[in-house]
Amino acid sequence: MSTFTEISKFFRTEYPLNQHGLEELFSLFKVGKHKKGSLLLQANTKEKQLRFLNKGIVREYYSNEGKEVNINFYVKPHFISDLLAFSQNSNTKRNQECLSSTEILSIERQPFLDLLEKYQCGRSFVDSSFQKLLKQKEMLEYNRITKNPDELYKELFIYRPEWLQSIPQYHIASYLNVTAETLSRIRKRIS
C-alpha cells in the first residue's frame, strides 16, 4: 500500500485538486515515524504543520496543573492538527501523544497555504474544515453536558467501537470524566 493512499482518498473526495495539484501536494509532505509515548503537539506552542495520521493511535488531551483530560482519540487515517491554531498561526492549548507507533504525514504551514492559493481551493478547504470542526465541538460539548457517563459510553460503543477495542480503559475513563472503577461498573451494566 502506498504511503499516500489514505490521504489521497481524502483529497479526492473532500477537496478535489487536479492530478498535478495532488502530485505537487504529496511531494511537499514528509513521512515521520514516531514511537509510542512520543509527543506530537504540546500546549503553548505554535501549530506549524498540517499533520495526517497515516497509521497508529494518537490521543489528544488538555493538561492543567498536572491533570490530563482526554478530549479525542485518532485511530483511523485522519488529519490531527489543531486546525484553529494552524490556520491562525497561533499557540495551541492541546497536547497529542502517540499511544502506539505511528506514521505521520506532515507539511509545513506556509507551503501548504501557498499550494492551496495556487490551486484556488484554499478558502473552501479552510471554511469546510472549520465547519466540520465546529460541528464536532458543539456535539461533544452538548453530549458531555446533557448525557451521563452511561449514555456517553453507549455512544462510544455504537459510534466509536474502535476506541473501545484499541485504547486503554484508563484513557477512556478520562475521556468520559469518570474513574477507572466507575468505567468498569458502567461496562458491566451495559455488557
Tab-separated table of C-alpha atoms in Angstrom:
chain	number	residue	atom	x	y	z
A	1	MET	CA	0.000	0.000	0.000
A	2	SER	CA	1.334	3.405	-0.933
A	3	THR	CA	2.164	5.884	1.817
A	4	PHE	CA	-0.260	8.368	0.272
A	5	THR	CA	-3.264	6.070	-0.325
A	6	GLU	CA	-5.384	7.286	2.595
A	7	ILE	CA	-4.621	10.985	2.262
A	8	SER	CA	-5.184	10.717	-1.484
A	9	LYS	CA	-8.693	9.328	-0.828
A	10	PHE	CA	-9.351	12.261	1.483
A	11	PHE	CA	-8.338	14.928	-1.013
A	12	ARG	CA	-10.071	13.261	-3.947
A	13	THR	CA	-13.399	13.180	-2.114
A	14	GLU	CA	-13.255	16.235	0.165
A	15	TYR	CA	-11.111	18.819	-1.616
A	16	PRO	CA	-10.550	17.845	-5.225
A	17	LEU	CA	-7.373	19.130	-6.812
A	18	ASN	CA	-6.342	18.241	-10.311
A	19	GLN	CA	-3.849	15.386	-10.648
A	20	HIS	CA	-0.909	17.763	-10.961
A	21	GLY	CA	-2.037	19.581	-7.803
A	22	LEU	CA	-2.210	16.328	-5.847
A	23	GLU	CA	1.236	15.268	-7.024
A	24	GLU	CA	2.666	18.640	-6.017
A	25	LEU	CA	0.926	18.451	-2.637
A	26	PHE	CA	2.209	14.949	-1.912
A	27	SER	CA	5.739	15.964	-2.881
A	28	LEU	CA	5.669	18.502	-0.024
A	29	PHE	CA	4.617	16.009	2.671
A	30	LYS	CA	7.274	14.423	4.856
A	31	VAL	CA	6.790	10.958	6.316
A	32	GLY	CA	7.631	10.653	10.003
A	33	LYS	CA	7.623	7.591	12.222
A	34	HIS	CA	7.038	8.140	15.942
A	35	LYS	CA	7.353	5.737	18.852
A	36	LYS	CA	4.694	5.020	21.430
A	37	GLY	CA	4.786	7.772	24.052
A	38	SER	CA	6.136	10.449	21.684
A	39	LEU	CA	4.555	13.891	21.915
A	40	LEU	CA	3.374	15.248	18.581
A	41	LEU	CA	1.970	18.509	19.907
A	42	GLN	CA	2.464	20.422	23.142
A	43	ALA	CA	0.244	23.118	24.611
A	44	ASN	CA	1.523	26.688	24.336
A	45	THR	CA	3.446	26.012	21.140
A	46	LYS	CA	2.605	27.039	17.586
A	47	GLU	CA	0.873	24.531	15.350
A	48	LYS	CA	3.350	24.778	12.471
A	49	GLN	CA	2.397	21.698	10.497
A	50	LEU	CA	-0.649	20.116	9.000
A	51	ARG	CA	-0.392	16.502	10.174
A	52	PHE	CA	-2.194	13.456	8.806
A	53	LEU	CA	-2.247	10.257	10.856
A	54	ASN	CA	-1.497	7.525	8.345
A	55	LYS	CA	-1.103	4.644	10.822
A	56	GLY	CA	-1.330	4.239	14.572
A	57	ILE	CA	-3.238	5.711	17.516
A	58	VAL	CA	-2.972	9.243	18.931
A	59	ARG	CA	-4.654	10.724	21.974
A	60	GLU	CA	-5.423	14.418	22.304
A	61	TYR	CA	-5.735	15.976	25.745
A	62	TYR	CA	-5.660	19.119	27.856
A	63	SER	CA	-3.334	19.349	30.804
A	64	ASN	CA	-3.862	21.609	33.784
A	65	GLU	CA	-1.791	21.532	36.946
A	66	GLY	CA	-0.625	18.000	36.228
A	67	LYS	CA	-4.113	16.641	35.499
A	68	GLU	CA	-4.720	15.363	31.983
A	69	VAL	CA	-8.181	15.151	30.439
A	70	ASN	CA	-8.558	13.285	27.157
A	71	ILE	CA	-10.645	15.102	24.570
A	72	ASN	CA	-10.185	12.975	21.452
A	73	PHE	CA	-8.550	9.886	20.005
A	74	TYR	CA	-7.452	9.236	16.448
A	75	VAL	CA	-7.355	5.608	15.344
A	76	LYS	CA	-8.056	5.903	11.623
A	77	PRO	CA	-6.312	7.888	8.908
A	78	HIS	CA	-7.298	11.450	9.650
A	79	PHE	CA	-5.960	14.995	9.917
A	80	ILE	CA	-4.898	15.503	13.518
A	81	SER	CA	-3.604	19.078	13.588
A	82	ASP	CA	-5.235	21.739	15.748
A	83	LEU	CA	-6.819	23.409	12.720
A	84	LEU	CA	-7.718	26.601	14.570
A	85	ALA	CA	-4.150	27.170	15.783
A	86	PHE	CA	-2.790	26.100	12.381
A	87	SER	CA	-4.950	28.489	10.365
A	88	GLN	CA	-4.444	31.411	12.753
A	89	ASN	CA	-0.731	30.719	13.230
A	90	SER	CA	-1.322	30.787	16.976
A	91	ASN	CA	-0.432	28.698	20.008
A	92	THR	CA	-2.417	25.563	20.694
A	93	LYS	CA	-3.958	24.577	24.012
A	94	ARG	CA	-3.858	20.874	23.123
A	95	ASN	CA	-1.369	18.084	23.602
A	96	GLN	CA	-1.072	14.979	21.462
A	97	GLU	CA	0.682	11.745	22.395
A	98	CYS	CA	1.227	8.576	20.388
A	99	LEU	CA	-0.495	5.613	22.039
A	100	SER	CA	1.223	3.293	19.566
A	101	SER	CA	3.915	3.542	16.947
A	102	THR	CA	2.634	5.945	14.320
A	103	GLU	CA	3.273	7.090	10.797
A	104	ILE	CA	2.521	10.779	10.305
A	105	LEU	CA	2.494	12.713	7.049
A	106	SER	CA	3.243	16.386	7.642
A	107	ILE	CA	3.557	19.560	5.638
A	108	GLU	CA	4.746	22.942	6.860
A	109	ARG	CA	2.101	25.653	7.161
A	110	GLN	CA	3.275	28.191	4.576
A	111	PRO	CA	3.994	25.784	1.695
A	112	PHE	CA	0.556	24.232	2.276
A	113	LEU	CA	-1.217	27.605	2.226
A	114	ASP	CA	0.751	28.655	-0.854
A	115	LEU	CA	-0.301	25.487	-2.680
A	116	LEU	CA	-3.966	25.934	-1.754
A	117	GLU	CA	-3.807	29.507	-3.034
A	118	LYS	CA	-2.110	28.391	-6.232
A	119	TYR	CA	-4.904	25.928	-6.995
A	120	GLN	CA	-7.585	28.278	-5.637
A	121	CYS	CA	-9.054	25.780	-3.236
A	122	GLY	CA	-7.664	27.301	-0.052
A	123	ARG	CA	-10.761	29.186	1.056
A	124	SER	CA	-13.029	26.167	0.584
A	125	PHE	CA	-10.565	23.912	2.452
A	126	VAL	CA	-10.368	26.259	5.441
A	127	ASP	CA	-14.106	27.035	5.512
A	128	SER	CA	-15.169	23.409	5.206
A	129	SER	CA	-12.610	22.266	7.798
A	130	PHE	CA	-13.855	24.849	10.285
A	131	GLN	CA	-17.493	23.942	9.723
A	132	LYS	CA	-16.739	20.285	10.451
A	133	LEU	CA	-14.594	21.196	13.463
A	134	LEU	CA	-17.259	23.466	14.961
A	135	LYS	CA	-19.962	20.843	14.415
A	136	GLN	CA	-17.851	18.193	16.178
A	137	LYS	CA	-17.022	20.527	19.093
A	138	GLU	CA	-20.648	21.543	19.537
A	139	MET	CA	-21.787	17.909	19.563
A	140	LEU	CA	-19.067	16.937	22.040
A	141	GLU	CA	-19.903	19.824	24.388
A	142	TYR	CA	-23.620	19.111	24.133
A	143	ASN	CA	-23.129	15.421	24.853
A	144	ARG	CA	-20.814	15.997	27.799
A	145	ILE	CA	-23.260	18.436	29.392
A	146	THR	CA	-26.544	16.650	28.705
A	147	LYS	CA	-25.623	12.982	28.956
A	148	ASN	CA	-24.483	10.885	31.864
A	149	PRO	CA	-21.403	8.612	31.644
A	150	ASP	CA	-23.548	5.537	30.874
A	151	GLU	CA	-25.094	7.262	27.874
A	152	LEU	CA	-21.716	8.558	26.697
A	153	TYR	CA	-20.253	5.048	26.935
A	154	LYS	CA	-23.176	3.629	24.938
A	155	GLU	CA	-22.468	6.199	22.208
A	156	LEU	CA	-18.826	5.121	22.118
A	157	PHE	CA	-19.984	1.525	21.892
A	158	ILE	CA	-22.142	2.390	18.862
A	159	TYR	CA	-20.170	5.121	17.093
A	160	ARG	CA	-16.572	4.554	18.183
A	161	PRO	CA	-16.150	0.808	18.827
A	162	GLU	CA	-12.562	1.036	17.561
A	163	TRP	CA	-11.784	3.291	20.542
A	164	LEU	CA	-13.052	0.669	22.971
A	165	GLN	CA	-11.013	-2.037	21.227
A	166	SER	CA	-7.696	-0.195	20.888
A	167	ILE	CA	-7.426	2.448	23.604
A	168	PRO	CA	-6.510	1.634	27.214
A	169	GLN	CA	-9.531	1.817	29.516
A	170	TYR	CA	-7.990	4.434	31.821
A	171	HIS	CA	-7.817	6.789	28.828
A	172	ILE	CA	-11.467	6.071	28.003
A	173	ALA	CA	-12.336	6.794	31.661
A	174	SER	CA	-10.560	10.151	31.414
A	175	TYR	CA	-12.452	10.945	28.208
A	176	LEU	CA	-15.755	10.174	29.962
A	177	ASN	CA	-14.576	12.125	33.039
A	178	VAL	CA	-15.049	9.158	35.369
A	179	THR	CA	-12.678	6.993	37.389
A	180	ALA	CA	-11.440	3.665	36.046
A	181	GLU	CA	-13.557	1.905	38.687
A	182	THR	CA	-16.702	3.745	37.562
A	183	LEU	CA	-15.960	2.835	33.947
A	184	SER	CA	-15.624	-0.811	34.973
A	185	ARG	CA	-19.085	-0.683	36.603
A	186	ILE	CA	-20.559	1.030	33.507
A	187	ARG	CA	-19.088	-1.657	31.267
A	188	LYS	CA	-20.600	-4.414	33.434
A	189	ARG	CA	-24.035	-2.767	33.379
A	190	ILE	CA	-24.008	-2.261	29.607
A	191	SER	CA	-22.493	-5.608	28.593
